[in-house]
mmCIF file of C-alpha atoms in Angstrom:
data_model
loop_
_atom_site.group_PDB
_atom_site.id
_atom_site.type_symbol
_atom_site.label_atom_id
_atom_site.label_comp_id
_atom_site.label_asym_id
_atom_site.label_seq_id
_atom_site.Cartn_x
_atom_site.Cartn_y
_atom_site.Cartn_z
ATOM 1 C CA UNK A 1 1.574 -43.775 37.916
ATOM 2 C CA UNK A 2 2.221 -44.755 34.293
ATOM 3 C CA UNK A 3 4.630 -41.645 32.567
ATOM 4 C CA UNK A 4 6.101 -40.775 29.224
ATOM 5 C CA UNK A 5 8.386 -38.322 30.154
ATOM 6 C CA UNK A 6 10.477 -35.999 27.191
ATOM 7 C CA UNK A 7 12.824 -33.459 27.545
ATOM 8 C CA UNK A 8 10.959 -30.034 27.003
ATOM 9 C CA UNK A 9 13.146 -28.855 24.894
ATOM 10 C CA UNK A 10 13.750 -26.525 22.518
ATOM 11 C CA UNK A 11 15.876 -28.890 20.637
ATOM 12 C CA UNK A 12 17.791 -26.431 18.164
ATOM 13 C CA UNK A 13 19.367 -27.638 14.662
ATOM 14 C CA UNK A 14 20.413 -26.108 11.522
ATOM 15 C CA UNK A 15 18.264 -26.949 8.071
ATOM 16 C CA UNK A 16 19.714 -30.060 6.924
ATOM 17 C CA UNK A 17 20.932 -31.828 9.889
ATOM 18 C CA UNK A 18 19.510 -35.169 11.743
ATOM 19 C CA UNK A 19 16.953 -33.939 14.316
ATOM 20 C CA UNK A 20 17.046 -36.235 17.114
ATOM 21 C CA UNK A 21 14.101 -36.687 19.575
ATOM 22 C CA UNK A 22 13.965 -39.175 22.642
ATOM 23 C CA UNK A 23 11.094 -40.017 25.009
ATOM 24 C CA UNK A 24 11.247 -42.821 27.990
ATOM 25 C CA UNK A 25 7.943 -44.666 29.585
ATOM 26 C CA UNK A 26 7.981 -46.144 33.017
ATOM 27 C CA UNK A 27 4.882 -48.712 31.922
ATOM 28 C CA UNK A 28 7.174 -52.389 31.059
ATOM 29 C CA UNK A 29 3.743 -53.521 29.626
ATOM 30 C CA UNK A 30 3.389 -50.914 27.072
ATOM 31 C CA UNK A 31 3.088 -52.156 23.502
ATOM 32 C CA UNK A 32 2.810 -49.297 21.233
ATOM 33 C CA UNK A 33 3.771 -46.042 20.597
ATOM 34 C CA UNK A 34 3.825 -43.190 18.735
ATOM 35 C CA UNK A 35 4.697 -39.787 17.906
ATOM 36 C CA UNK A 36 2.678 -37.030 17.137
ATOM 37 C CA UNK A 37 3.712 -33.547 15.156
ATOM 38 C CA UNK A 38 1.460 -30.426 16.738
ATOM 39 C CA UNK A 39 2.188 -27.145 15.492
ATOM 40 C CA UNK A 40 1.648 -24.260 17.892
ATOM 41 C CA UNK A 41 -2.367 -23.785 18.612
ATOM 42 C CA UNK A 42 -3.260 -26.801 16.791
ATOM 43 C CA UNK A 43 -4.252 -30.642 17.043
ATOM 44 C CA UNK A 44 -1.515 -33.146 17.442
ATOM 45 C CA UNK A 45 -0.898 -34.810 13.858
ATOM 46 C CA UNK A 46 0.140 -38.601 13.942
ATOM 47 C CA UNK A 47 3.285 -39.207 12.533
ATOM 48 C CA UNK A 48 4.775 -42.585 12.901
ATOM 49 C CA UNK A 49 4.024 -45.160 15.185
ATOM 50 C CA UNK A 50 6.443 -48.325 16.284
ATOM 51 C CA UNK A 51 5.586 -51.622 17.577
ATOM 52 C CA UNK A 52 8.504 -53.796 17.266
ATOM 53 C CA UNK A 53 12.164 -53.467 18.832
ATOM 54 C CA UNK A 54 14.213 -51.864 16.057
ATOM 55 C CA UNK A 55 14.212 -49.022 14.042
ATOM 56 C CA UNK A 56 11.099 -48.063 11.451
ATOM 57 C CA UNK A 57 11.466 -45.737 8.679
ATOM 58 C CA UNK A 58 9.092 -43.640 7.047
ATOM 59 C CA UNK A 59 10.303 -40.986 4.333
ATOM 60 C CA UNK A 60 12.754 -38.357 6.287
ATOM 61 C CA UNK A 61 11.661 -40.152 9.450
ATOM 62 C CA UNK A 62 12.990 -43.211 11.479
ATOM 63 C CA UNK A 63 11.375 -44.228 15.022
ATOM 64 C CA UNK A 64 13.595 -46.279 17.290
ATOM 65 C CA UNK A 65 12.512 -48.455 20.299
ATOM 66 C CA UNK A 66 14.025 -50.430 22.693
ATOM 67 C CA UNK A 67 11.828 -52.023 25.057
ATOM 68 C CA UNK A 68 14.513 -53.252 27.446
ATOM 69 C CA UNK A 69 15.867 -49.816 28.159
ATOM 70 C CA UNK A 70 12.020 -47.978 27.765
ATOM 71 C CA UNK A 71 13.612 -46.087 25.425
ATOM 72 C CA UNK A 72 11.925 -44.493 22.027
ATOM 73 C CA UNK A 73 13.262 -42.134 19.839
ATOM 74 C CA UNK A 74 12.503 -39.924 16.499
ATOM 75 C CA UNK A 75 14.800 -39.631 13.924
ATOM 76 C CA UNK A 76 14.358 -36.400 11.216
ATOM 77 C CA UNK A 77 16.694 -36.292 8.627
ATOM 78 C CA UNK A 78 17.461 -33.459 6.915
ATOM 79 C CA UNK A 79 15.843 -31.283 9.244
ATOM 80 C CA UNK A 80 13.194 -28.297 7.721
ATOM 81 C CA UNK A 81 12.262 -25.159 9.045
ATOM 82 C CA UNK A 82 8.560 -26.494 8.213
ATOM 83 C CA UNK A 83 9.703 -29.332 11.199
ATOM 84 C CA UNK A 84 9.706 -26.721 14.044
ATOM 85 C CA UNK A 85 6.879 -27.711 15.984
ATOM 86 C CA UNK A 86 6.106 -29.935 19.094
ATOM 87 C CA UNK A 87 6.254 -33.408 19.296
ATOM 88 C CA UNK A 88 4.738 -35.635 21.288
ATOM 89 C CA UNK A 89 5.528 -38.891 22.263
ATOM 90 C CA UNK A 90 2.397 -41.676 23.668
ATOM 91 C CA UNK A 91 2.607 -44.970 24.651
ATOM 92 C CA UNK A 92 -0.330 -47.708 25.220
ATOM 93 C CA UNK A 93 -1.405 -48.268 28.735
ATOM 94 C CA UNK A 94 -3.680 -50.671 29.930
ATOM 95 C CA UNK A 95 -6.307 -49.309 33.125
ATOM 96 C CA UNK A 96 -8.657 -51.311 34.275
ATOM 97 C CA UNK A 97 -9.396 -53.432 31.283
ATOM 98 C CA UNK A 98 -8.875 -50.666 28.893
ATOM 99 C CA UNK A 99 -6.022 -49.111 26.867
ATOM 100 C CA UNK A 100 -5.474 -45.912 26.293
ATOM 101 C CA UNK A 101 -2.147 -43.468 24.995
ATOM 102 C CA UNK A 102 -0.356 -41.888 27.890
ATOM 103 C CA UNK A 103 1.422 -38.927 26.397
ATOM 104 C CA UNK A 104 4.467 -36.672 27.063
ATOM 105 C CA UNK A 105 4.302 -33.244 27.628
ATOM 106 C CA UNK A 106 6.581 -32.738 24.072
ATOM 107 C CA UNK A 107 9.980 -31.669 22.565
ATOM 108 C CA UNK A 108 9.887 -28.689 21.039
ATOM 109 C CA UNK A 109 12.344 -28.066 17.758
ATOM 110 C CA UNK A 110 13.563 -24.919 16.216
ATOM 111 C CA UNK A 111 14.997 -25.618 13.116
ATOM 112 C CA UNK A 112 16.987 -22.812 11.964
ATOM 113 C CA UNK A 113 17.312 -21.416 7.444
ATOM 114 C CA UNK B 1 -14.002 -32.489 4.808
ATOM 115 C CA UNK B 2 -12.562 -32.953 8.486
ATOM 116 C CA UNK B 3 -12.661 -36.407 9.232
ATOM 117 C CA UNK B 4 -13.013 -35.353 13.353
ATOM 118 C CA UNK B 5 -14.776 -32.182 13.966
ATOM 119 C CA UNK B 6 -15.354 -29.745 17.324
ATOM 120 C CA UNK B 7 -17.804 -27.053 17.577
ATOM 121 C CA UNK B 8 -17.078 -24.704 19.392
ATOM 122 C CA UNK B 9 -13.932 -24.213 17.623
ATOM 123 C CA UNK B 10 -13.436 -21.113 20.276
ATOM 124 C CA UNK B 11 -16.197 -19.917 23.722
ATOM 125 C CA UNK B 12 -15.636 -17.468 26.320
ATOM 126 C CA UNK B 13 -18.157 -18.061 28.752
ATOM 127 C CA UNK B 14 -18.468 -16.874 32.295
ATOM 128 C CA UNK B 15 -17.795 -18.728 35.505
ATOM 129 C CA UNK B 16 -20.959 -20.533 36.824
ATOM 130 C CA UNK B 17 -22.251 -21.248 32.819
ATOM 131 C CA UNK B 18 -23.025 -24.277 31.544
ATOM 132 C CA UNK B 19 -21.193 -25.169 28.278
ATOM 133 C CA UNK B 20 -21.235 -27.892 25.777
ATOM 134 C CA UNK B 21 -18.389 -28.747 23.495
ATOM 135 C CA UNK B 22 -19.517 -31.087 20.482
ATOM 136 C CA UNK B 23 -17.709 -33.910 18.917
ATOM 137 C CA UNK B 24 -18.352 -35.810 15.504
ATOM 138 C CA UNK B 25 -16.344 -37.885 13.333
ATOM 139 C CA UNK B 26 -16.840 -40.055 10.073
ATOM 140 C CA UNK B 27 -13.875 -42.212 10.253
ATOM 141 C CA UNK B 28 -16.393 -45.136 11.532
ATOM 142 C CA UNK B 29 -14.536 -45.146 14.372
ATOM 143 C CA UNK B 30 -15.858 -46.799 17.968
ATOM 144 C CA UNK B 31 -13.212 -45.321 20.351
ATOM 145 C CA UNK B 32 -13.633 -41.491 21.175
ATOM 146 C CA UNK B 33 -12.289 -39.313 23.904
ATOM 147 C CA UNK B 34 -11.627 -36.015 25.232
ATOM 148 C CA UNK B 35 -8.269 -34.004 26.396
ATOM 149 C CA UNK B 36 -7.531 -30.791 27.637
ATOM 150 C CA UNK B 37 -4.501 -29.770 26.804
ATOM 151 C CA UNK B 38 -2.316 -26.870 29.336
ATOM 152 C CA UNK B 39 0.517 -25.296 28.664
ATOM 153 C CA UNK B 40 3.432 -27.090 30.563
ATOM 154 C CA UNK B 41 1.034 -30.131 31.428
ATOM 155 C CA UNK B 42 0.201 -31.489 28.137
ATOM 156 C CA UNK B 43 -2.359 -34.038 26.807
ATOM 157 C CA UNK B 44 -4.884 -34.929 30.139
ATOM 158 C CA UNK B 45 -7.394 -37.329 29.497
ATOM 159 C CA UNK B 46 -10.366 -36.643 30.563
ATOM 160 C CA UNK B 47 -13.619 -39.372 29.520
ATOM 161 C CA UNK B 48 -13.044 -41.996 27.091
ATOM 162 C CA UNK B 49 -16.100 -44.295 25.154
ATOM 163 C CA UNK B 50 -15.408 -47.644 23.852
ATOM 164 C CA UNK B 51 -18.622 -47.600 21.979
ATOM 165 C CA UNK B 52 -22.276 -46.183 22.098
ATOM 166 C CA UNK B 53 -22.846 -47.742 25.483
ATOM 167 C CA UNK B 54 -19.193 -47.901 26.993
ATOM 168 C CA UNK B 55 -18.636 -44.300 29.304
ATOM 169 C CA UNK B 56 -15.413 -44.210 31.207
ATOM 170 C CA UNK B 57 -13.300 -41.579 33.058
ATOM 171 C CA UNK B 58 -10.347 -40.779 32.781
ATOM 172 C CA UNK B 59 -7.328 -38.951 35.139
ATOM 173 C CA UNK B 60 -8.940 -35.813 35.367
ATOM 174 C CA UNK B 61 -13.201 -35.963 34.928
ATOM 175 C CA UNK B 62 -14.043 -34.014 38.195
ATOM 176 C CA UNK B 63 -15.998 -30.913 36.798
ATOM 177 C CA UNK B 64 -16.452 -32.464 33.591
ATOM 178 C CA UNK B 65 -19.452 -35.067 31.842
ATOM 179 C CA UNK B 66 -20.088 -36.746 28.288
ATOM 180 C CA UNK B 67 -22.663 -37.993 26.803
ATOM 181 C CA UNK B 68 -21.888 -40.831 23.624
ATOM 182 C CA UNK B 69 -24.560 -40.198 21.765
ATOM 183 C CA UNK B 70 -23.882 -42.200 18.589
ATOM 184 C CA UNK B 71 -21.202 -44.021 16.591
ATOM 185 C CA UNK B 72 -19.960 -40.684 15.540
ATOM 186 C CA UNK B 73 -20.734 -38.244 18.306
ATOM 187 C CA UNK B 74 -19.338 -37.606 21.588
ATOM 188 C CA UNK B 75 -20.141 -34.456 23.649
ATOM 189 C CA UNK B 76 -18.328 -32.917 26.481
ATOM 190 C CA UNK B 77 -20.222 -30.795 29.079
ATOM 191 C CA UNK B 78 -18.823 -28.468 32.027
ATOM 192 C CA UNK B 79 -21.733 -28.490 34.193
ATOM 193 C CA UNK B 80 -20.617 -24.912 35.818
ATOM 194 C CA UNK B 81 -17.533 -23.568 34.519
ATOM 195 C CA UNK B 82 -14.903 -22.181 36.410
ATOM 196 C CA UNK B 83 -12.182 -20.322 35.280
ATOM 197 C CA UNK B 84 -9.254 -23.034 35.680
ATOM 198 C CA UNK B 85 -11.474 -25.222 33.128
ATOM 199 C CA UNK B 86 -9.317 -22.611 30.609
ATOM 200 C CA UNK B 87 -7.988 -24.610 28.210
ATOM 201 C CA UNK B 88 -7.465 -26.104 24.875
ATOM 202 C CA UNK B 89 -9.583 -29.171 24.397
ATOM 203 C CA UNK B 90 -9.331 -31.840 22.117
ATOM 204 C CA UNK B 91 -11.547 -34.826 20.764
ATOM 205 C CA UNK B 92 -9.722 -37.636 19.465
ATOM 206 C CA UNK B 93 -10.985 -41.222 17.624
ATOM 207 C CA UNK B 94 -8.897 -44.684 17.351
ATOM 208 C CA UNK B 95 -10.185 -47.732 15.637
ATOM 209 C CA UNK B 96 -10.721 -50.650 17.785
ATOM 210 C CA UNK B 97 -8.872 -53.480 19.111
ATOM 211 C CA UNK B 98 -5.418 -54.255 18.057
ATOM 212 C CA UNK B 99 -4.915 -50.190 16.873
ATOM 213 C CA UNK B 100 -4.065 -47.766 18.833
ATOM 214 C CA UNK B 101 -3.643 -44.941 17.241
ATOM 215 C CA UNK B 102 -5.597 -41.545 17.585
ATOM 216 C CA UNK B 103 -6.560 -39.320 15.418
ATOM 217 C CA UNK B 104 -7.272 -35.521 16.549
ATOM 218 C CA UNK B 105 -9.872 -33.129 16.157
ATOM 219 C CA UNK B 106 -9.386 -29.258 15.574
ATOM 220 C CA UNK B 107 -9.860 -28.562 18.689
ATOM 221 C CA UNK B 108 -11.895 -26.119 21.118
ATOM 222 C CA UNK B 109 -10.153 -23.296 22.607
ATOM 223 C CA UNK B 110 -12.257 -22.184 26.155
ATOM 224 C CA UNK B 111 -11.858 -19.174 27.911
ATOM 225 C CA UNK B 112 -13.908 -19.320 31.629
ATOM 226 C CA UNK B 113 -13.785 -15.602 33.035
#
């Protein structure tokens, strides 16, 4: 069976420091992936996504994958009490002709004033 | 306005009822699907449409049918709810081949007593 697994968490930090989530996937032939923001009783937001080996950087945040280790992480710099949330990593999977996200069950972070 | 929206956006309904939950986007999307989402178990997928004529389960569609009834809506039906069909549930849209990303609706929070 196909998994993205992520440490539950909570993933504590003060305001102001680096925030660092991780997230492995047992699928070699995923492609894609992503990382969603969902705040407690609401829809998972879309974030950043990654494609290529390497690091991608978006404003405060920087997603890292390595596809020989099956390794993905979120980077959030200069961490906000407005971060404390859920996040959820996916990754492409292909079943029977189709692809679809496999998700994690999330990280959550508590980012403390 | 919402770019995905669910009505219900919250049911209680009894064990035995029938119950629809609505989906409708205008992102011009082709790719829909539904989740439920559990605490502790996260994102489950549960049907997934391709396009208008494209119906296919996913890990978890025992209990559970949809119905694509356009472009922009998708329709989730519990044909007699029990009480473990308690959940959040969400309706999500991607773009099409090549993209993978999803984009989330509100949600539907359902209570089966």
């Amino acid at each position: 069976q196909k998994e993205v697994e992520q440490n539950s968490g909570p993933l504590s930090v003060p305001e102001g420091a680096i925030a660092s989530l991780n997230c492995t996937y047992s699928d070699r032939g995923s492609q894609s992936f992503f990382w969603y923001r969902q705040y407690s009783g609401k829809s998972p937001e879309l974030i950043m996504f990654i494609y290529s080996n390497g690091d991608k950087e978006d404003g405060r945040f920087t997603a890292q994958l390595n596809k020989a280790s099956q390794y993905v992480s979120l980077l959030i710099r200069d961490s906000q009490p407005s971060d404390s949330a859920t996040y959820l990593c996916a990754g492409d999977s292909l079943n029977s002709g189709y692809s679809t996200l496999t998700f994690g069950k999330g990280t959550m972070l508590l980012v403390s004033p | 306005d919402a770019d995905v929206t669910q009505t219900p956006r919250n049911r209680i309904t009894k064990t035995g009822k029938r119950i629809m939950l609505e989906c409708s986007q205008t992102k011009g999307h082709d790719r829909m699907y539904w989740y439920r989402q559990d605490p502790g178990l996260g994102l489950r997928l549960i049907y997934y449409s391709f396009d208008v004529k494209d119906i296919n389960k996913g890990e978890i569609s025992d209990g559970y049918s949809v119905s694509r009834q356009a472009q922009a809506k998708f329709s989730l039906s519990l044909e007699s709810a029990i009480p473990n069909q308690t959940a959040l549930y969400f309706c999500a849209t991607s773009p099409g081949p090549g993209t993978y990303e999803q984009y989330f609706g509100p949600g539907t929070r359902l209570t089966v007593t």
